[in-house]
GROMACS .gro file of N, CA and C in nm:
model
  456
    1MET      N    1  -0.497  -3.877   1.514
    1MET     CA    2  -0.466  -3.884   1.352
    1MET      C    3  -0.555  -3.768   1.259
    2LYS      N    4  -0.638  -3.731   1.329
    2LYS     CA    5  -0.704  -3.604   1.235
    2LYS      C    6  -0.630  -3.526   1.235
    3HIS      N    7  -0.547  -3.444   1.373
    3HIS     CA    8  -0.472  -3.367   1.386
    3HIS      C    9  -0.352  -3.353   1.273
    4LEU      N   10  -0.314  -3.460   1.293
    4LEU     CA   11  -0.146  -3.519   1.226
    4LEU      C   12  -0.194  -3.494   1.080
    5LEU      N   13  -0.338  -3.559   1.022
    5LEU     CA   14  -0.346  -3.523   0.850
    5LEU      C   15  -0.395  -3.388   0.812
    6MET      N   16  -0.443  -3.315   0.935
    6MET     CA   17  -0.471  -3.170   0.883
    6MET      C   18  -0.311  -3.092   0.863
    7ALA      N   19  -0.205  -3.146   0.999
    7ALA     CA   20  -0.096  -3.097   0.962
    7ALA      C   21   0.001  -3.125   0.885
    8LEU      N   22  -0.029  -3.242   0.816
    8LEU     CA   23   0.025  -3.274   0.700
    8LEU      C   24  -0.012  -3.204   0.580
    9GLY      N   25  -0.157  -3.202   0.596
    9GLY     CA   26  -0.207  -3.133   0.443
    9GLY      C   27  -0.149  -2.989   0.435
   10LEU      N   28  -0.157  -2.902   0.567
   10LEU     CA   29  -0.102  -2.761   0.563
   10LEU      C   30   0.051  -2.762   0.512
   11ALA      N   31   0.124  -2.842   0.572
   11ALA     CA   32   0.261  -2.865   0.537
   11ALA      C   33   0.268  -2.898   0.377
   12LEU      N   34   0.216  -2.967   0.300
   12LEU     CA   35   0.219  -2.979   0.153
   12LEU      C   36   0.127  -2.879   0.101
   13LEU      N   37   0.051  -2.817   0.136
   13LEU     CA   38   0.013  -2.710   0.081
   13LEU      C   39   0.122  -2.593   0.088
   14SER      N   40   0.184  -2.577   0.208
   14SER     CA   41   0.266  -2.455   0.205
   14SER      C   42   0.405  -2.501   0.117
   15LEU      N   43   0.420  -2.642   0.132
   15LEU     CA   44   0.536  -2.669   0.024
   15LEU      C   45   0.493  -2.643  -0.108
   16GLY      N   46   0.378  -2.665  -0.164
   16GLY     CA   47   0.331  -2.639  -0.272
   16GLY      C   48   0.336  -2.482  -0.313
   17ALA      N   49   0.294  -2.414  -0.250
   17ALA     CA   50   0.295  -2.260  -0.244
   17ALA      C   51   0.440  -2.201  -0.260
   18SER      N   52   0.544  -2.256  -0.184
   18SER     CA   53   0.667  -2.204  -0.206
   18SER      C   54   0.719  -2.240  -0.321
   19ALA      N   55   0.693  -2.384  -0.384
   19ALA     CA   56   0.764  -2.424  -0.480
   19ALA      C   57   0.707  -2.347  -0.603
   20GLN      N   58   0.576  -2.303  -0.600
   20GLN     CA   59   0.521  -2.215  -0.692
   20GLN      C   60   0.545  -2.063  -0.708
   21ASP      N   61   0.581  -2.026  -0.595
   21ASP     CA   62   0.658  -1.889  -0.554
   21ASP      C   63   0.751  -1.879  -0.608
   22ALA      N   64   0.879  -1.979  -0.604
   22ALA     CA   65   0.972  -2.002  -0.663
   22ALA      C   66   1.011  -2.015  -0.830
   23ALA      N   67   0.891  -2.073  -0.862
   23ALA     CA   68   0.897  -2.085  -0.996
   23ALA      C   69   0.847  -1.968  -1.059
   24ILE      N   70   0.726  -1.893  -1.009
   24ILE     CA   71   0.723  -1.734  -1.067
   24ILE      C   72   0.845  -1.648  -1.022
   25ARG      N   73   0.925  -1.653  -0.958
   25ARG     CA   74   1.041  -1.571  -0.924
   25ARG      C   75   1.182  -1.588  -1.027
   26LYS      N   76   1.203  -1.716  -1.047
   26LYS     CA   77   1.281  -1.787  -1.158
   26LYS      C   78   1.234  -1.728  -1.283
   27ASN      N   79   1.083  -1.799  -1.335
   27ASN     CA   80   1.085  -1.746  -1.472
   27ASN      C   81   1.069  -1.608  -1.520
   28LEU      N   82   1.017  -1.508  -1.402
   28LEU     CA   83   0.986  -1.374  -1.397
   28LEU      C   84   1.124  -1.310  -1.422
   29ALA      N   85   1.219  -1.379  -1.359
   29ALA     CA   86   1.362  -1.284  -1.338
   29ALA      C   87   1.449  -1.339  -1.483
   30GLN      N   88   1.430  -1.431  -1.532
   30GLN     CA   89   1.496  -1.500  -1.676
   30GLN      C   90   1.438  -1.442  -1.759
   31ARG      N   91   1.289  -1.405  -1.791
   31ARG     CA   92   1.229  -1.384  -1.909
   31ARG      C   93   1.233  -1.191  -1.933
   32LEU      N   94   1.221  -1.135  -1.780
   32LEU     CA   95   1.235  -0.985  -1.765
   32LEU      C   96   1.375  -0.934  -1.677
   33PRO      N   97   1.473  -0.948  -1.717
   33PRO     CA   98   1.572  -0.936  -1.681
   33PRO      C   99   1.579  -0.802  -1.605
   34ASN      N  100   1.497  -0.696  -1.659
   34ASN     CA  101   1.525  -0.564  -1.591
   34ASN      C  102   1.403  -0.534  -1.497
   35LEU      N  103   1.337  -0.653  -1.457
   35LEU     CA  104   1.225  -0.641  -1.407
   35LEU      C  105   1.304  -0.625  -1.218
   36PRO      N  106   1.249  -0.544  -1.139
   36PRO     CA  107   1.327  -0.517  -1.001
   36PRO      C  108   1.294  -0.623  -0.930
   37LYS      N  109   1.376  -0.648  -0.831
   37LYS     CA  110   1.375  -0.767  -0.758
   37LYS      C  111   1.236  -0.757  -0.676
   38ILE      N  112   1.173  -0.881  -0.665
   38ILE     CA  113   1.040  -0.918  -0.640
   38ILE      C  114   1.055  -0.940  -0.503
   39ASP      N  115   0.932  -0.871  -0.431
   39ASP     CA  116   0.943  -0.853  -0.299
   39ASP      C  117   0.826  -0.979  -0.245
   40GLU      N  118   0.767  -0.962  -0.305
   40GLU     CA  119   0.667  -1.100  -0.258
   40GLU      C  120   0.579  -1.152  -0.360
   41VAL      N  121   0.541  -1.298  -0.344
   41VAL     CA  122   0.466  -1.366  -0.454
   41VAL      C  123   0.350  -1.420  -0.360
   42ARG      N  124   0.230  -1.369  -0.380
   42ARG     CA  125   0.116  -1.453  -0.335
   42ARG      C  126  -0.036  -1.463  -0.403
   43ALA      N  127  -0.087  -1.558  -0.359
   43ALA     CA  128  -0.212  -1.624  -0.448
   43ALA      C  129  -0.315  -1.497  -0.389
   44THR      N  130  -0.388  -1.475  -0.483
   44THR     CA  131  -0.529  -1.358  -0.510
   44THR      C  132  -0.637  -1.457  -0.495
   45PRO      N  133  -0.742  -1.405  -0.476
   45PRO     CA  134  -0.865  -1.449  -0.469
   45PRO      C  135  -0.923  -1.515  -0.569
   46MET      N  136  -0.878  -1.475  -0.705
   46MET     CA  137  -0.918  -1.565  -0.831
   46MET      C  138  -0.787  -1.702  -0.863
   47PRO      N  139  -0.887  -1.786  -0.886
   47PRO     CA  140  -0.798  -1.892  -0.898
   47PRO      C  141  -0.705  -1.926  -0.997
   48GLY      N  142  -0.552  -1.935  -0.992
   48GLY     CA  143  -0.450  -1.937  -1.091
   48GLY      C  144  -0.417  -1.785  -1.090
   49LEU      N  145  -0.428  -1.679  -1.039
   49LEU     CA  146  -0.350  -1.557  -1.033
   49LEU      C  147  -0.305  -1.532  -0.928
   50PHE      N  148  -0.157  -1.468  -0.945
   50PHE     CA  149  -0.099  -1.446  -0.851
   50PHE      C  150  -0.050  -1.278  -0.828
   51GLU      N  151  -0.046  -1.237  -0.713
   51GLU     CA  152   0.000  -1.120  -0.712
   51GLU      C  153   0.173  -1.115  -0.698
   52VAL      N  154   0.228  -1.051  -0.755
   52VAL     CA  155   0.380  -1.008  -0.762
   52VAL      C  156   0.398  -0.872  -0.755
   53ARG      N  157   0.462  -0.852  -0.588
   53ARG     CA  158   0.515  -0.711  -0.550
   53ARG      C  159   0.624  -0.656  -0.546
   54ILE      N  160   0.667  -0.559  -0.640
   54ILE     CA  161   0.784  -0.499  -0.645
   54ILE      C  162   0.826  -0.372  -0.586
   55ASN      N  163   0.912  -0.298  -0.557
   55ASN     CA  164   0.935  -0.175  -0.497
   55ASN      C  165   0.819  -0.141  -0.404
   56HIS      N  166   0.822  -0.233  -0.300
   56HIS     CA  167   0.745  -0.219  -0.166
   56HIS      C  168   0.577  -0.210  -0.187
   57SER      N  169   0.544  -0.124  -0.298
   57SER     CA  170   0.389  -0.133  -0.287
   57SER      C  171   0.343  -0.141  -0.429
   58GLU      N  172   0.427  -0.148  -0.560
   58GLU     CA  173   0.386  -0.193  -0.704
   58GLU      C  174   0.338  -0.324  -0.727
   59ILE      N  175   0.202  -0.354  -0.784
   59ILE     CA  176   0.144  -0.482  -0.788
   59ILE      C  177   0.144  -0.517  -0.921
   60PHE      N  178   0.167  -0.630  -0.942
   60PHE     CA  179   0.137  -0.710  -1.096
   60PHE      C  180   0.094  -0.824  -1.064
   61TYR      N  181   0.020  -0.894  -1.168
   61TYR     CA  182  -0.028  -1.014  -1.144
   61TYR      C  183   0.038  -1.146  -1.267
   62THR      N  184   0.024  -1.263  -1.236
   62THR     CA  185   0.098  -1.346  -1.307
   62THR      C  186   0.021  -1.490  -1.284
   63ASP      N  187   0.027  -1.555  -1.415
   63ASP     CA  188  -0.007  -1.703  -1.387
   63ASP      C  189   0.106  -1.794  -1.303
   64ALA      N  190   0.054  -1.916  -1.276
   64ALA     CA  191   0.132  -1.992  -1.185
   64ALA      C  192   0.293  -2.006  -1.239
   65GLN      N  193   0.306  -2.001  -1.369
   65GLN     CA  194   0.435  -2.044  -1.423
   65GLN      C  195   0.485  -1.887  -1.450
   66GLY      N  196   0.450  -1.794  -1.435
   66GLY     CA  197   0.515  -1.681  -1.469
   66GLY      C  198   0.517  -1.632  -1.620
   67ASN      N  199   0.426  -1.689  -1.680
   67ASN     CA  200   0.444  -1.689  -1.847
   67ASN      C  201   0.355  -1.558  -1.902
   68PHE      N  202   0.271  -1.530  -1.807
   68PHE     CA  203   0.199  -1.380  -1.852
   68PHE      C  204   0.254  -1.291  -1.760
   69LEU      N  205   0.266  -1.160  -1.761
   69LEU     CA  206   0.238  -1.052  -1.655
   69LEU      C  207   0.150  -0.952  -1.685
   70ILE      N  208   0.035  -0.921  -1.590
   70ILE     CA  209  -0.058  -0.839  -1.604
   70ILE      C  210  -0.039  -0.689  -1.516
   71ASP      N  211  -0.049  -0.567  -1.597
   71ASP     CA  212  -0.035  -0.440  -1.525
   71ASP      C  213  -0.158  -0.421  -1.523
   72GLY      N  214  -0.244  -0.408  -1.402
   72GLY     CA  215  -0.381  -0.363  -1.427
   72GLY      C  216  -0.444  -0.384  -1.272
   73THR      N  217  -0.573  -0.368  -1.284
   73THR     CA  218  -0.643  -0.353  -1.170
   73THR      C  219  -0.741  -0.484  -1.142
   74LEU      N  220  -0.722  -0.533  -1.032
   74LEU     CA  221  -0.811  -0.647  -0.995
   74LEU      C  222  -0.931  -0.604  -0.934
   75ILE      N  223  -1.068  -0.658  -0.963
   75ILE     CA  224  -1.168  -0.576  -0.907
   75ILE      C  225  -1.270  -0.729  -0.889
   76ASP      N  226  -1.310  -0.716  -0.779
   76ASP     CA  227  -1.390  -0.823  -0.752
   76ASP      C  228  -1.574  -0.775  -0.758
   77THR      N  229  -1.600  -0.831  -0.843
   77THR     CA  230  -1.731  -0.781  -0.916
   77THR      C  231  -1.867  -0.809  -0.814
   78ARG      N  232  -1.791  -0.921  -0.767
   78ARG     CA  233  -1.980  -0.921  -0.654
   78ARG      C  234  -1.967  -0.850  -0.565
   79SER      N  235  -1.831  -0.809  -0.512
   79SER     CA  236  -1.850  -0.707  -0.393
   79SER      C  237  -1.830  -0.566  -0.428
   80ARG      N  238  -1.765  -0.543  -0.570
   80ARG     CA  239  -1.756  -0.426  -0.635
   80ARG      C  240  -1.606  -0.367  -0.541
   81ILE      N  241  -1.556  -0.434  -0.492
   81ILE     CA  242  -1.418  -0.372  -0.435
   81ILE      C  243  -1.293  -0.406  -0.523
   82ASN      N  244  -1.210  -0.294  -0.527
   82ASN     CA  245  -1.081  -0.279  -0.621
   82ASN      C  246  -1.001  -0.318  -0.525
   83LEU      N  247  -0.975  -0.486  -0.517
   83LEU     CA  248  -0.858  -0.533  -0.454
   83LEU      C  249  -0.723  -0.478  -0.476
   84THR      N  250  -0.677  -0.432  -0.596
   84THR     CA  251  -0.553  -0.383  -0.619
   84THR      C  252  -0.550  -0.254  -0.503
   85GLU      N  253  -0.642  -0.182  -0.538
   85GLU     CA  254  -0.641  -0.050  -0.440
   85GLU      C  255  -0.629  -0.062  -0.284
   86GLU      N  256  -0.721  -0.157  -0.251
   86GLU     CA  257  -0.717  -0.210  -0.129
   86GLU      C  258  -0.584  -0.273  -0.096
   87ARG      N  259  -0.532  -0.352  -0.172
   87ARG     CA  260  -0.407  -0.403  -0.112
   87ARG      C  261  -0.299  -0.301  -0.092
   88GLN      N  262  -0.267  -0.171  -0.215
   88GLN     CA  263  -0.194  -0.090  -0.231
   88GLN      C  264  -0.220  -0.002  -0.099
   89ASN      N  265  -0.342   0.009  -0.061
   89ASN     CA  266  -0.336   0.115   0.063
   89ASN      C  267  -0.281   0.047   0.173
   90LYS      N  268  -0.292  -0.081   0.213
   90LYS     CA  269  -0.264  -0.124   0.297
   90LYS      C  270  -0.081  -0.153   0.331
   91LEU      N  271  -0.051  -0.163   0.216
   91LEU     CA  272   0.101  -0.201   0.187
   91LEU      C  273   0.179  -0.049   0.241
   92THR      N  274   0.086   0.090   0.184
   92THR     CA  275   0.177   0.178   0.209
   92THR      C  276   0.106   0.263   0.338
   93ALA      N  277   0.037   0.217   0.403
   93ALA     CA  278  -0.062   0.286   0.544
   93ALA      C  279   0.052   0.316   0.635
   94ILE      N  280   0.042   0.443   0.689
   94ILE     CA  281   0.124   0.466   0.821
   94ILE      C  282   0.044   0.483   0.951
   95ASN      N  283   0.092   0.415   1.051
   95ASN     CA  284   0.015   0.459   1.148
   95ASN      C  285   0.042   0.570   1.230
   96PHE      N  286  -0.068   0.659   1.251
   96PHE     CA  287  -0.048   0.801   1.278
   96PHE      C  288   0.033   0.846   1.406
   97LYS      N  289   0.045   0.729   1.513
   97LYS     CA  290   0.126   0.740   1.571
   97LYS      C  291   0.300   0.710   1.587
   98ASP      N  292   0.320   0.673   1.454
   98ASP     CA  293   0.460   0.636   1.406
   98ASP      C  294   0.494   0.773   1.349
   99LEU      N  295   0.406   0.876   1.313
   99LEU     CA  296   0.471   0.981   1.278
   99LEU      C  297   0.587   1.078   1.329
  100PRO      N  298   0.664   1.120   1.278
  100PRO     CA  299   0.772   1.190   1.394
  100PRO      C  300   0.720   1.336   1.398
  101LEU      N  301   0.634   1.341   1.515
  101LEU     CA  302   0.550   1.479   1.537
  101LEU      C  303   0.619   1.577   1.595
  102LYS      N  304   0.759   1.527   1.641
  102LYS     CA  305   0.844   1.642   1.681
  102LYS      C  306   0.917   1.718   1.592
  103ASP      N  307   0.910   1.660   1.442
  103ASP     CA  308   0.963   1.730   1.347
  103ASP      C  309   0.833   1.831   1.284
  104ALA      N  310   0.723   1.849   1.362
  104ALA     CA  311   0.612   1.917   1.258
  104ALA      C  312   0.603   2.019   1.356
  105PHE      N  313   0.544   2.115   1.300
  105PHE     CA  314   0.479   2.252   1.362
  105PHE      C  315   0.354   2.214   1.405
  106THR      N  316   0.299   2.238   1.519
  106THR     CA  317   0.199   2.185   1.581
  106THR      C  318   0.120   2.317   1.588
  107LEU      N  319  -0.028   2.306   1.535
  107LEU     CA  320  -0.124   2.460   1.590
  107LEU      C  321  -0.233   2.387   1.663
  108VAL      N  322  -0.271   2.428   1.781
  108VAL     CA  323  -0.396   2.402   1.844
  108VAL      C  324  -0.506   2.498   1.863
  109ARG      N  325  -0.623   2.456   1.784
  109ARG     CA  326  -0.738   2.567   1.844
  109ARG      C  327  -0.853   2.470   1.902
  110GLY      N  328  -0.899   2.548   1.988
  110GLY     CA  329  -1.005   2.511   2.058
  110GLY      C  330  -0.931   2.421   2.164
  111ASN      N  331  -0.996   2.309   2.184
  111ASN     CA  332  -0.950   2.196   2.301
  111ASN      C  333  -0.850   2.098   2.222
  112GLY      N  334  -0.876   2.122   2.080
  112GLY     CA  335  -0.748   2.035   1.984
  112GLY      C  336  -0.798   1.876   1.980
  113LYS      N  337  -0.920   1.860   2.016
  113LYS     CA  338  -0.939   1.691   2.021
  113LYS      C  339  -0.893   1.604   1.904
  114ARG      N  340  -0.973   1.693   1.810
  114ARG     CA  341  -0.956   1.634   1.660
  114ARG      C  342  -0.820   1.650   1.619
  115THR      N  343  -0.735   1.532   1.579
  115THR     CA  344  -0.607   1.556   1.537
  115THR      C  345  -0.595   1.516   1.417
  116ILE      N  346  -0.527   1.601   1.296
  116ILE     CA  347  -0.454   1.551   1.141
  116ILE      C  348  -0.316   1.611   1.156
  117ALA      N  349  -0.270   1.515   1.066
  117ALA     CA  350  -0.136   1.561   0.995
  117ALA      C  351  -0.139   1.634   0.835
  118VAL      N  352  -0.055   1.726   0.834
  118VAL     CA  353  -0.077   1.797   0.701
  118VAL      C  354   0.082   1.793   0.637
  119PHE      N  355   0.094   1.759   0.500
  119PHE     CA  356   0.226   1.746   0.451
  119PHE      C  357   0.219   1.882   0.346
  120GLU      N  358   0.255   1.968   0.370
  120GLU     CA  359   0.251   2.082   0.284
  120GLU      C  360   0.386   2.158   0.209
  121ASP      N  361   0.370   2.234   0.090
  121ASP     CA  362   0.478   2.295   0.053
  121ASP      C  363   0.461   2.412   0.089
  122PRO      N  364   0.557   2.496   0.167
  122PRO     CA  365   0.500   2.674   0.136
  122PRO      C  366   0.459   2.729   0.038
  123ASN      N  367   0.557   2.699  -0.064
  123ASN     CA  368   0.517   2.760  -0.189
  123ASN      C  369   0.400   2.709  -0.292
  124CYS      N  370   0.323   2.613  -0.230
  124CYS     CA  371   0.161   2.539  -0.277
  124CYS      C  372   0.069   2.620  -0.273
  125GLY      N  373  -0.007   2.661  -0.385
  125GLY     CA  374  -0.134   2.747  -0.368
  125GLY      C  375  -0.232   2.666  -0.314
  126PHE      N  376  -0.238   2.513  -0.371
  126PHE     CA  377  -0.361   2.441  -0.301
  126PHE      C  378  -0.324   2.432  -0.156
  127CYS      N  379  -0.232   2.405  -0.110
  127CYS     CA  380  -0.183   2.389   0.028
  127CYS      C  381  -0.220   2.533   0.121
  128LYS      N  382  -0.200   2.626   0.050
  128LYS     CA  383  -0.231   2.778   0.118
  128LYS      C  384  -0.357   2.797   0.144
  129ARG      N  385  -0.450   2.749   0.028
  129ARG     CA  386  -0.592   2.761   0.041
  129ARG      C  387  -0.657   2.640   0.149
  130PHE      N  388  -0.600   2.529   0.135
  130PHE     CA  389  -0.634   2.410   0.259
  130PHE      C  390  -0.606   2.496   0.378
  131GLU      N  391  -0.514   2.543   0.407
  131GLU     CA  392  -0.456   2.599   0.549
  131GLU      C  393  -0.558   2.698   0.551
  132ARG      N  394  -0.629   2.790   0.460
  132ARG     CA  395  -0.724   2.873   0.514
  132ARG      C  396  -0.828   2.844   0.567
  133ASP      N  397  -0.898   2.692   0.489
  133ASP     CA  398  -1.002   2.630   0.526
  133ASP      C  399  -1.010   2.523   0.662
  134LEU      N  400  -0.906   2.511   0.700
  134LEU     CA  401  -0.850   2.476   0.826
  134LEU      C  402  -0.896   2.582   0.927
  135LEU      N  403  -0.905   2.707   0.887
  135LEU     CA  404  -0.889   2.787   1.024
  135LEU      C  405  -1.028   2.789   1.032
  136LYS      N  406  -1.144   2.731   0.964
  136LYS     CA  407  -1.268   2.721   1.017
  136LYS      C  408  -1.321   2.634   1.077
  137VAL      N  409  -1.235   2.538   1.117
  137VAL     CA  410  -1.249   2.395   1.185
  137VAL      C  411  -1.196   2.424   1.360
  138ASN      N  412  -1.303   2.406   1.430
  138ASN     CA  413  -1.279   2.446   1.609
  138ASN      C  414  -1.217   2.313   1.618
  139ASN      N  415  -1.162   2.308   1.759
  139ASN     CA  416  -1.133   2.187   1.847
  139ASN      C  417  -1.029   2.111   1.756
  140ILE      N  418  -0.913   2.140   1.715
  140ILE     CA  419  -0.830   2.076   1.612
  140ILE      C  420  -0.715   2.088   1.653
  141THR      N  421  -0.603   2.008   1.635
  141THR     CA  422  -0.461   1.990   1.642
  141THR      C  423  -0.394   1.954   1.498
  142VAL      N  424  -0.340   2.039   1.469
  142VAL     CA  425  -0.264   2.031   1.320
  142VAL      C  426  -0.116   2.035   1.298
  143HIS      N  427  -0.086   1.897   1.294
  143HIS     CA  428   0.032   1.874   1.275
  143HIS      C  429   0.091   1.906   1.130
  144VAL      N  430   0.174   1.999   1.130
  144VAL     CA  431   0.209   2.029   0.993
  144VAL      C  432   0.379   1.996   0.958
  145PHE      N  433   0.372   1.914   0.861
  145PHE     CA  434   0.518   1.881   0.808
  145PHE      C  435   0.529   1.958   0.678
  146LEU      N  436   0.659   2.005   0.657
  146LEU     CA  437   0.701   2.081   0.570
  146LEU      C  438   0.741   1.992   0.466
  147TYR      N  439   0.691   1.981   0.343
  147TYR     CA  440   0.757   1.913   0.225
  147TYR      C  441   0.767   1.980   0.091
  148PRO      N  442   0.892   2.068   0.109
  148PRO     CA  443   0.935   2.172  -0.020
  148PRO      C  444   0.971   2.090  -0.129
  149ILE      N  445   0.883   2.083  -0.222
  149ILE     CA  446   0.895   2.009  -0.362
  149ILE      C  447   0.911   2.114  -0.463
  150LEU      N  448   0.788   2.238  -0.436
  150LEU     CA  449   0.820   2.340  -0.543
  150LEU      C  450   0.930   2.414  -0.577
  151SER      N  451   1.002   2.456  -0.494
  151SER     CA  452   1.112   2.548  -0.532
  151SER      C  453   1.221   2.429  -0.511
  152ALA      N  454   1.333   2.490  -0.589
  152ALA     CA  455   1.478   2.408  -0.566
  152ALA      C  456   1.564   2.516  -0.478
   0.00000   0.00000   0.00000
């Protein structure tokens, strides 16, 4: 009986969350027609505040009815953690093993046990300076992905 009550409680909680999600989506879409499609709505650690995610990693905040939209950073003052930045880092993280290493120039110095990936523009002065600094590092494998954005 105890397990049945817990399952029923979780189901009701889930229904409430999905109804809230739907209400937030509906109200924001009606009130802000130029707002891109909402990817996700989820509760934040702050009671009554919901994260609204659009364009994969853009984060806004709203109340339970979608009456207010906040564009800013949510910081947990107790732990001094920037929750918005932490969430965006999680959303935009790329697993190193998923990089298309076959498309990179690979340079190995020493035993190459340390591995990094570098995205650089051949016309970028800062990139060239970083490349010179990397020459001082031993036992490294550098995967260089060309990212030419400075020349047309």
